[in-house]
């Protein structure tokens, strides 16, 4: 599974403070810590409190790529913020994210092509969050169609079914898992799947347990990638072991360490 | 998920010793401990060292049903041992197990009918352990057909795909998970599915992690029941949380305790 570390996000106090004070070392330590724990890429999000996200994302990208060459997922709902990050990015790029709305697709798909970036597509639209599997599939198909129209390579597209908190939308969880499998039959080559994991446990008393249980099940349904906290060792152990069971890495007694050192 | 506690098995030193010395209190404590941790039923196995399994299983059944009315899974490869256990059993019965071999089916299916017992059918035959999904499905279909011929109610049949150790048969794990889902399409009503869990981690260095990761994934594939160690709290927490995500119990902040106290 392709793991995107979620921790460089201005909504976290330490990161928000570091952005405000332009304190590179906090950001760089967070980047290196996540990479060490097994993150394949790092999410970069200025957070809701950033007053100048177009500038802040540049500063974040530059700070992070001084210490790691991991791909960076530029995370904003504003295309101009993503474009600003891309303008200074030397590492591989992931655009996080487009929605199924035509104006978003028209802004972001060409950017993804221009920068040879992977693109995350949320199955959401101006109408809101889908409430069942069919609505999710419909929005997924719209994103795939939008990408195809603009000749974007579909194997660089990661569809996100929008994971809801289990204590709010319990009846939707199975749909969300099943749609991960069904994304694969939308096109050939198939789009990949991704989840923003932490939302599943929002407001619950057993966040770690809920996160790793959902992630493990999602792996069984063919999940390709996740945005999560790679410093959560039990979560990473669950993800690595799920990959092992799916025969995606060869068994050895020290398979957990072997994965992290790969 | 229907949880069958695996610990009353003569292969464990304490239980083997208690059977030999006819020490009821060890057996009864083991029964009560498992029930307290959330087991829905208890496996009863005299173990390979028992010289008089036909007598020992009677003694075990009588000892256990003095302290609990949980269903008991009479676990032996010998039909005469199972029949002996059934002859003294007052609690609900589970026969563990038949294979796909006609002589086993002819011996055990009528017994299951006579005692209104659930029946576990291993997808295995005299030819050995199946090596892929198709062989497992073929044996499963043979068991279902054997049960139907004898008018055994298929919703009392639990098919076991034979879980192999991940360090020995890593390439078969995905087949084993997928066949759990495919068991459901063999007949209408559908047979249920069960795994003997611990085998998946045999010989690995991370037994608990491998067990709970496999079980969580199997839940996603529709697993109905498992024979496992209910005293493994992390394993039970994973199973309970998987059920929660699949909307099989209502969310509350104390859902783990609520499950155990149900």
Coordinates of C-alpha atoms in Angstrom, one line a residue:
Chain A
X1 CA 0.0 0.0 0.0
X2 CA 1.1 3.5 -0.8
X3 CA 1.2 5.4 2.5
X4 CA 0.9 9.2 2.5
X5 CA 1.8 10.7 5.9
X6 CA -0.9 13.1 7.1
X7 CA 1.0 15.0 9.8
X8 CA 2.3 18.1 8.0
X9 CA -1.0 19.9 8.3
X10 CA -1.5 23.4 9.7
X11 CA -4.6 22.2 11.7
X12 CA -2.2 20.5 14.1
X13 CA -1.0 23.0 16.7
X14 CA 2.8 22.3 16.3
X15 CA 2.6 22.6 12.5
X16 CA 0.3 25.6 12.5
X17 CA 2.6 27.3 14.9
X18 CA 5.7 26.4 12.8
X19 CA 4.1 27.8 9.6
X20 CA 3.2 31.1 11.4
X21 CA 6.8 31.4 12.8
X22 CA 8.4 30.1 9.7
X23 CA 10.2 27.5 11.8
X24 CA 11.6 25.0 9.3
X25 CA 13.1 22.6 11.7
X26 CA 9.7 21.5 13.1
X27 CA 8.4 20.8 9.6
X28 CA 11.6 19.0 8.6
X29 CA 11.6 16.8 11.7
X30 CA 8.0 15.9 11.0
X31 CA 8.8 15.0 7.4
X32 CA 11.8 12.8 8.5
X33 CA 9.9 11.1 11.3
X34 CA 7.1 10.1 9.0
X35 CA 9.5 8.8 6.3
X36 CA 11.4 6.8 8.9
X37 CA 8.1 5.1 10.1
X38 CA 7.4 3.9 6.5
X39 CA 5.5 6.8 4.8
X40 CA 6.0 6.7 1.0
X41 CA 4.9 10.3 0.5
X42 CA 3.9 13.3 2.6
X43 CA 0.8 15.3 2.6
X44 CA 1.3 19.1 2.8
X45 CA -1.6 21.2 4.0
X46 CA -1.4 24.8 5.3
X47 CA -4.4 24.3 7.5
X48 CA -7.6 26.3 7.8
X49 CA -5.9 29.1 9.8
X50 CA -3.4 30.0 7.1
X51 CA -4.0 33.6 5.8
X52 CA -1.7 33.3 2.8
X53 CA -1.9 29.7 1.7
X54 CA -0.5 30.5 -1.7
X55 CA 2.7 31.6 0.0
X56 CA 2.7 29.2 2.9
X57 CA 2.5 26.1 0.7
X58 CA 5.6 27.2 -1.2
X59 CA 7.4 27.7 2.0
X60 CA 6.3 24.2 3.3
X61 CA 7.3 22.5 0.0
X62 CA 10.7 24.1 0.0
X63 CA 11.3 23.3 3.7
X64 CA 10.3 19.6 3.2
X65 CA 12.2 19.0 0.0
X66 CA 15.4 20.2 1.6
X67 CA 15.4 17.0 3.7
X68 CA 13.6 14.4 1.7
X69 CA 12.9 13.4 -1.9
X70 CA 9.6 11.6 -1.0
X71 CA 6.7 12.6 -3.2
X72 CA 4.6 15.4 -1.8
X73 CA 0.8 15.5 -1.8
X74 CA -0.3 19.1 -2.1
X75 CA -3.5 19.3 -0.1
X76 CA -5.9 22.1 -0.7
X77 CA -9.4 22.7 -1.9
X78 CA -8.1 25.7 -3.8
X79 CA -6.5 25.0 -7.2
X80 CA -4.4 28.2 -7.0
X81 CA -2.8 26.9 -3.8
X82 CA -2.0 23.6 -5.4
X83 CA -0.6 25.3 -8.5
X84 CA 1.6 27.5 -6.2
X85 CA 3.0 24.5 -4.5
X86 CA 3.6 22.8 -7.8
X87 CA 5.6 25.8 -9.1
X88 CA 8.4 25.2 -6.6
X89 CA 8.1 21.4 -6.2
X90 CA 11.1 19.3 -7.3
X91 CA 10.0 16.0 -5.8
X92 CA 7.2 13.9 -7.4
X93 CA 3.8 15.5 -7.0
X94 CA 0.4 14.3 -5.9
X95 CA -2.5 16.6 -6.3
X96 CA -4.9 16.3 -3.3
X97 CA -7.6 16.8 -4.6
X98 CA -10.1 17.3 -7.2
X99 CA -13.9 16.6 -6.8
X100 CA -16.3 15.5 -9.5
X101 CA -17.3 19.1 -10.2
X102 CA -16.5 20.0 -13.8
X103 CA -14.8 23.3 -12.9
X104 CA -12.5 21.5 -10.5
X105 CA -11.6 18.8 -13.0
X106 CA -11.0 21.4 -15.7
X107 CA -8.6 23.3 -13.4
X108 CA -6.8 20.4 -11.8
X109 CA -6.5 17.6 -14.4
X110 CA -4.5 19.8 -16.8
X111 CA -2.2 20.8 -13.9
X112 CA -1.7 17.1 -13.0
X113 CA -0.8 16.4 -16.6
X114 CA 1.6 19.3 -16.9
X115 CA 3.4 18.3 -13.7
X116 CA 3.2 14.6 -14.3
X117 CA 1.4 14.4 -10.9
X118 CA -0.8 11.7 -9.4
X119 CA -4.3 13.0 -8.8
X120 CA -6.6 12.2 -6.0
X121 CA -10.3 12.5 -6.9
X122 CA -12.9 12.7 -4.1
X123 CA -16.2 11.2 -4.9
X124 CA -18.0 14.4 -3.8
X125 CA -19.6 17.3 -5.7
X126 CA -21.1 20.6 -5.1
X127 CA -24.3 18.7 -4.2
X128 CA -22.5 17.3 -1.1
X129 CA -21.3 14.0 0.3
X130 CA -22.8 10.9 -1.4
X131 CA -25.0 8.8 0.9
X132 CA -24.7 5.4 -0.8
X133 CA -22.6 3.2 -3.0
X134 CA -24.3 4.1 -6.3
X135 CA -23.9 7.8 -5.7
X136 CA -20.2 7.2 -5.0
X137 CA -19.8 5.1 -8.1
X138 CA -21.6 7.8 -10.2
X139 CA -19.2 10.5 -9.0
X140 CA -16.2 8.2 -9.5
X141 CA -17.3 7.5 -13.1
X142 CA -17.6 11.3 -13.7
X143 CA -14.1 11.8 -12.4
X144 CA -12.7 9.0 -14.6
X145 CA -14.6 10.4 -17.6
X146 CA -13.3 13.9 -16.9
X147 CA -9.7 12.6 -16.7
X148 CA -10.1 10.5 -19.9
X149 CA -11.5 13.5 -21.8
X150 CA -8.3 15.4 -21.0
X151 CA -6.1 12.4 -21.7
X152 CA -4.9 12.0 -18.1
X153 CA -3.5 8.5 -17.5
X154 CA -6.1 6.7 -15.4
X155 CA -3.5 4.6 -13.5
X156 CA -2.3 7.9 -11.9
X157 CA -5.8 8.6 -10.6
X158 CA -6.6 7.7 -7.0
X159 CA -10.3 7.7 -6.2
X160 CA -11.3 8.5 -2.6
X161 CA -14.8 7.2 -1.6
X162 CA -15.0 9.7 1.3
X163 CA -14.8 7.8 4.5
X164 CA -17.4 8.9 7.1
X165 CA -17.1 8.6 10.9
X166 CA -18.4 5.2 12.0
X167 CA -20.4 6.8 14.8
X168 CA -22.2 9.1 12.4
X169 CA -22.6 7.0 9.3
X170 CA -22.3 3.4 10.5
X171 CA -24.7 2.1 7.9
X172 CA -22.5 3.4 5.1
X173 CA -19.3 1.7 6.1
X174 CA -19.9 -1.5 4.1
X175 CA -20.8 0.5 1.0
X176 CA -17.6 2.5 1.4
X177 CA -15.6 -0.8 1.6
X178 CA -17.4 -2.4 -1.3
X179 CA -17.0 0.7 -3.6
X180 CA -13.3 0.5 -3.1
X181 CA -13.5 -2.9 -4.9
X182 CA -15.9 -1.6 -7.5
X183 CA -13.8 1.4 -8.5
X184 CA -11.6 -1.2 -10.3
X185 CA -14.3 -2.0 -12.8
X186 CA -14.9 1.5 -13.9
X187 CA -12.2 1.5 -16.6
X188 CA -9.3 -0.4 -18.1
X189 CA -6.7 0.4 -16.9
X190 CA -8.4 0.8 -13.6
X191 CA -8.2 3.8 -11.3
X192 CA -6.5 3.3 -8.0
X193 CA -8.2 3.8 -4.6
X194 CA -7.2 5.9 -1.6
X195 CA -8.8 6.8 1.7
X196 CA -8.3 9.6 4.1
X197 CA -8.3 7.2 7.1
X198 CA -8.6 9.3 10.3
X199 CA -12.1 10.5 9.6
X200 CA -13.5 7.0 10.2
X201 CA -12.7 7.3 13.9
X202 CA -13.6 10.9 14.4
X203 CA -15.4 11.3 17.7
X204 CA -15.0 7.7 18.8
X205 CA -13.4 6.6 22.0
X206 CA -11.2 3.9 20.3
X207 CA -9.6 5.9 17.5
X208 CA -6.5 3.7 17.0
X209 CA -8.5 0.5 17.0
X210 CA -11.2 1.8 14.7
X211 CA -8.6 3.2 12.3
X212 CA -6.6 0.0 12.0
X213 CA -9.6 -2.2 11.8
X214 CA -11.1 -0.2 9.0
X215 CA -7.8 0.0 7.2
X216 CA -7.2 -3.7 7.4
X217 CA -10.6 -4.5 6.0
X218 CA -10.2 -1.9 3.3
X219 CA -6.9 -3.7 2.3
X220 CA -8.9 -6.8 1.8
X221 CA -11.2 -4.9 -0.6
X222 CA -8.2 -3.9 -2.6
X223 CA -7.3 -0.5 -1.2
X224 CA -4.2 0.9 -3.0
X225 CA -3.3 3.9 -0.8
X226 CA -4.1 5.7 2.4
X227 CA -3.5 9.1 4.0
X228 CA -2.8 8.3 7.6
X229 CA -0.6 8.8 10.6
X230 CA 2.5 6.7 10.0
X231 CA 3.8 7.3 13.5
X232 CA 0.9 5.1 14.8
X233 CA 3.0 1.9 15.0
X234 CA 0.1 -0.4 15.6
X235 CA -1.7 1.0 12.5
X236 CA 1.4 0.6 10.4
X237 CA 1.9 -3.0 11.7
X238 CA -1.7 -3.8 10.7
X239 CA -1.2 -2.3 7.2
X240 CA 2.1 -4.2 6.7
X241 CA 0.6 -7.4 7.9
X242 CA -2.4 -7.0 5.6
X243 CA 0.0 -6.6 2.7
X244 CA 1.8 -9.7 3.9
X245 CA -1.4 -11.7 3.9
X246 CA -2.3 -10.5 0.4
X247 CA 1.1 -11.8 -0.7
X248 CA 2.4 -8.3 -1.6
X249 CA 5.6 -8.8 0.3
X250 CA 7.5 -12.0 1.0
X251 CA 7.3 -13.5 4.4
X252 CA 10.3 -13.4 6.7
X253 CA 10.3 -13.5 10.5
X254 CA 11.3 -9.8 10.5
X255 CA 8.8 -8.7 7.9
X256 CA 7.7 -5.6 9.9
X257 CA 11.3 -4.3 10.0
X258 CA 12.0 -5.3 6.5
X259 CA 9.0 -3.3 5.2
X260 CA 10.1 -0.2 7.1
X261 CA 13.7 -0.5 5.8
X262 CA 12.7 -1.2 2.2
Chain B
X1 CA -19.5 -13.2 14.5
X2 CA -20.0 -16.5 16.2
X3 CA -17.0 -17.1 18.4
X4 CA -16.0 -20.6 19.4
X5 CA -13.4 -20.6 22.2
X6 CA -10.5 -23.0 21.3
X7 CA -8.9 -23.5 24.7
X8 CA -10.4 -26.7 26.0
X9 CA -8.1 -28.9 23.9
X10 CA -6.0 -31.7 25.3
X11 CA -3.0 -30.5 23.2
X12 CA -2.6 -27.7 25.7
X13 CA -0.6 -28.9 28.7
X14 CA -3.0 -27.7 31.4
X15 CA -6.0 -29.2 29.7
X16 CA -4.2 -32.4 28.8
X17 CA -3.1 -32.8 32.4
X18 CA -6.6 -32.0 33.7
X19 CA -8.1 -34.7 31.4
X20 CA -5.6 -37.2 32.6
X21 CA -6.1 -36.4 36.3
X22 CA -9.9 -35.9 35.9
X23 CA -9.5 -32.4 37.4
X24 CA -12.8 -30.8 36.7
X25 CA -12.0 -27.4 38.1
X26 CA -9.3 -26.6 35.6
X27 CA -11.7 -27.4 32.7
X28 CA -14.6 -25.5 34.3
X29 CA -12.5 -22.4 34.9
X30 CA -11.3 -22.5 31.3
X31 CA -14.9 -22.7 30.1
X32 CA -16.0 -19.8 32.3
X33 CA -13.0 -17.7 31.5
X34 CA -13.7 -18.0 27.7
X35 CA -17.4 -17.3 28.1
X36 CA -16.6 -14.2 30.1
X37 CA -14.3 -12.9 27.4
X38 CA -17.1 -13.2 24.8
X39 CA -17.1 -16.8 23.5
X40 CA -20.5 -17.8 22.1
X41 CA -19.6 -21.5 22.2
X42 CA -16.7 -23.7 23.4
X43 CA -14.7 -26.2 21.5
X44 CA -14.1 -29.6 23.3
X45 CA -11.2 -31.6 22.0
X46 CA -9.5 -34.5 24.0
X47 CA -6.2 -33.9 22.3
X48 CA -3.9 -36.3 20.5
X49 CA -2.6 -37.9 23.7
X50 CA -6.0 -39.1 24.9
X51 CA -6.0 -42.9 25.0
X52 CA -9.7 -43.1 25.6
X53 CA -11.2 -40.2 23.7
X54 CA -14.7 -41.9 23.6
X55 CA -14.7 -41.7 27.4
X56 CA -12.7 -38.5 27.8
X57 CA -15.1 -36.4 25.7
X58 CA -18.0 -37.5 27.8
X59 CA -16.2 -36.5 30.9
X60 CA -15.3 -33.1 29.3
X61 CA -18.8 -32.4 28.2
X62 CA -20.2 -33.3 31.6
X63 CA -17.7 -31.1 33.4
X64 CA -18.3 -28.1 31.1
X65 CA -22.1 -28.2 31.1
X66 CA -22.2 -28.2 34.9
X67 CA -21.0 -24.6 34.7
X68 CA -22.3 -23.1 31.4
X69 CA -25.1 -23.6 28.9
X70 CA -23.0 -22.3 26.0
X71 CA -23.2 -24.6 22.9
X72 CA -20.3 -27.1 22.7
X73 CA -18.3 -27.9 19.6
X74 CA -17.4 -31.6 19.8
X75 CA -14.0 -31.6 18.0
X76 CA -12.7 -34.9 16.7
X77 CA -11.8 -36.5 13.4
X78 CA -13.5 -39.7 14.7
X79 CA -17.3 -39.9 14.4
X80 CA -17.5 -42.3 17.3
X81 CA -15.9 -39.8 19.6
X82 CA -18.3 -37.1 18.5
X83 CA -21.3 -39.5 18.9
X84 CA -20.1 -40.3 22.4
X85 CA -20.0 -36.6 23.3
X86 CA -23.4 -36.0 21.8
X87 CA -24.9 -38.9 23.9
X88 CA -24.4 -36.9 27.1
X89 CA -24.7 -33.4 25.8
X90 CA -27.6 -31.2 27.1
X91 CA -26.3 -27.9 25.7
X92 CA -26.7 -27.0 22.0
X93 CA -24.3 -29.1 19.8
X94 CA -21.8 -28.2 17.1
X95 CA -20.1 -31.1 15.3
X96 CA -16.5 -30.3 14.5
X97 CA -16.1 -31.7 11.9
X98 CA -16.9 -33.5 8.7
X99 CA -14.8 -33.5 5.6
X100 CA -16.0 -33.8 2.0
X101 CA -15.4 -37.6 2.1
X102 CA -18.7 -39.5 1.5
X103 CA -18.1 -41.9 4.4
X104 CA -17.6 -38.9 6.8
X105 CA -20.7 -37.2 5.5
X106 CA -22.7 -40.4 5.7
X107 CA -21.6 -40.8 9.4
X108 CA -21.9 -37.2 10.6
X109 CA -24.7 -35.5 8.7
X110 CA -27.4 -38.0 10.1
X111 CA -25.9 -37.4 13.6
X112 CA -26.1 -33.6 13.2
X113 CA -29.7 -34.0 12.1
X114 CA -30.6 -36.4 15.0
X115 CA -29.1 -34.0 17.6
X116 CA -30.2 -30.8 15.8
X117 CA -26.6 -29.8 15.8
X118 CA -24.7 -27.3 13.7
X119 CA -22.1 -29.0 11.5
X120 CA -18.7 -27.8 10.5
X121 CA -17.5 -29.0 7.1
X122 CA -13.8 -28.8 6.3
X123 CA -13.0 -28.4 2.6
X124 CA -10.6 -31.2 2.7
X125 CA -10.8 -34.8 1.5
X126 CA -8.8 -38.0 1.6
X127 CA -6.8 -36.5 -1.3
X128 CA -5.4 -33.9 1.1
X129 CA -5.6 -30.1 1.6
X130 CA -6.8 -28.2 -1.5
X131 CA -4.2 -25.9 -3.1
X132 CA -6.4 -23.3 -4.7
X133 CA -9.8 -21.6 -4.6
X134 CA -11.4 -23.9 -7.2
X135 CA -10.5 -27.0 -5.3
X136 CA -11.9 -25.5 -2.1
X137 CA -15.1 -24.5 -3.8
X138 CA -15.4 -28.0 -5.3
X139 CA -15.1 -29.6 -1.9
X140 CA -17.5 -27.1 -0.4
X141 CA -20.0 -27.9 -3.1
X142 CA -19.6 -31.6 -2.4
X143 CA -20.3 -31.0 1.3
X144 CA -23.4 -28.9 0.6
X145 CA -24.6 -31.6 -1.8
X146 CA -24.0 -34.3 0.8
X147 CA -26.0 -32.3 3.3
X148 CA -28.9 -31.6 0.9
X149 CA -29.2 -35.2 0.0
X150 CA -29.7 -36.0 3.6
X151 CA -32.1 -33.1 4.2
X152 CA -29.8 -31.3 6.5
X153 CA -30.7 -27.6 6.8
X154 CA -27.9 -25.7 5.0
X155 CA -28.0 -22.7 7.3
X156 CA -26.7 -24.9 10.0
X157 CA -23.7 -25.8 7.9
X158 CA -20.4 -23.9 8.5
X159 CA -17.8 -24.4 5.8
X160 CA -14.2 -24.1 6.8
X161 CA -11.8 -23.2 3.9
X162 CA -8.8 -24.7 5.8
X163 CA -6.6 -21.7 6.8
X164 CA -2.9 -22.4 6.1
X165 CA 0.1 -20.8 7.9
X166 CA 1.0 -17.5 6.1
X167 CA 4.7 -18.4 6.2
X168 CA 4.0 -21.7 4.4
X169 CA 1.2 -20.9 1.9
X170 CA 1.4 -17.2 1.5
X171 CA 0.2 -17.3 -2.1
X172 CA -3.0 -19.1 -1.0
X173 CA -4.2 -16.5 1.6
X174 CA -6.1 -14.3 -0.9
X175 CA -7.8 -17.4 -2.3
X176 CA -8.8 -18.5 1.2
X177 CA -10.3 -15.0 1.9
X178 CA -12.1 -14.9 -1.4
X179 CA -13.6 -18.4 -1.1
X180 CA -15.2 -17.3 2.2
X181 CA -17.2 -14.8 0.1
X182 CA -17.9 -17.4 -2.6
X183 CA -19.2 -20.0 -0.2
X184 CA -22.4 -17.8 -0.1
X185 CA -23.2 -18.4 -3.7
X186 CA -23.1 -22.2 -3.5
X187 CA -26.7 -22.6 -2.5
X188 CA -29.9 -20.8 -1.3
X189 CA -30.1 -20.6 1.7
X190 CA -26.3 -20.1 1.8
X191 CA -24.0 -22.1 4.0
X192 CA -22.1 -20.2 6.6
X193 CA -18.4 -19.8 6.9
X194 CA -15.9 -20.5 9.7
X195 CA -12.2 -20.6 10.2
X196 CA -9.9 -22.3 12.6
X197 CA -7.9 -19.1 13.1
X198 CA -4.7 -19.9 14.9
X199 CA -3.2 -22.0 12.1
X200 CA -2.7 -18.8 10.0
X201 CA 0.1 -17.7 12.4
X202 CA 1.7 -21.1 13.1
X203 CA 5.4 -20.7 13.1
X204 CA 5.4 -16.9 12.7
X205 CA 7.0 -14.4 15.1
X206 CA 4.0 -12.1 15.3
X207 CA 1.2 -14.6 16.1
X208 CA -1.2 -12.2 17.6
X209 CA -0.8 -9.6 14.9
X210 CA -1.1 -12.1 12.1
X211 CA -4.2 -13.7 13.7
X212 CA -6.1 -10.4 14.2
X213 CA -5.2 -9.0 10.8
X214 CA -6.3 -12.1 9.0
X215 CA -9.5 -12.3 11.1
X216 CA -10.3 -8.6 10.4
X217 CA -9.9 -9.1 6.7
X218 CA -11.9 -12.3 6.8
X219 CA -14.8 -10.4 8.5
X220 CA -14.7 -8.1 5.5
X221 CA -15.2 -11.1 3.2
X222 CA -18.3 -12.1 5.2
X223 CA -16.9 -14.6 7.7
X224 CA -19.7 -15.9 10.0
X225 CA -17.7 -17.7 12.7
X226 CA -14.3 -18.4 14.0
X227 CA -12.6 -20.9 16.4
X228 CA -10.1 -18.8 18.3
X229 CA -8.6 -17.8 21.6
X230 CA -11.2 -15.5 23.2
X231 CA -8.7 -14.6 26.0
X232 CA -6.6 -12.7 23.4
X233 CA -8.1 -9.3 24.1
X234 CA -6.6 -7.5 21.1
X235 CA -8.0 -10.2 18.9
X236 CA -11.5 -10.0 20.3
X237 CA -11.3 -6.2 20.1
X238 CA -10.5 -6.5 16.4
X239 CA -13.3 -8.9 15.8
X240 CA -15.8 -6.7 17.7
X241 CA -14.7 -3.6 15.9
X242 CA -14.9 -5.3 12.5
X243 CA -18.5 -6.2 13.3
X244 CA -19.1 -2.6 14.3
X245 CA -17.8 -1.3 11.0
X246 CA -20.0 -3.8 9.2
X247 CA -23.0 -2.4 11.1
X248 CA -23.7 -5.6 12.9
X249 CA -23.9 -3.9 16.3
X250 CA -24.9 -0.3 17.1
X251 CA -22.2 2.2 17.9
X252 CA -21.9 3.5 21.4
X253 CA -18.7 4.8 23.1
X254 CA -18.5 1.6 25.2
X255 CA -19.2 -0.8 22.3
X256 CA -16.4 -3.2 23.3
X257 CA -17.8 -3.7 26.8
X258 CA -21.3 -3.7 25.5
X259 CA -20.4 -6.6 23.2
X260 CA -18.8 -8.7 26.0
X261 CA -21.8 -8.1 28.3
X262 CA -24.5 -8.8 25.7

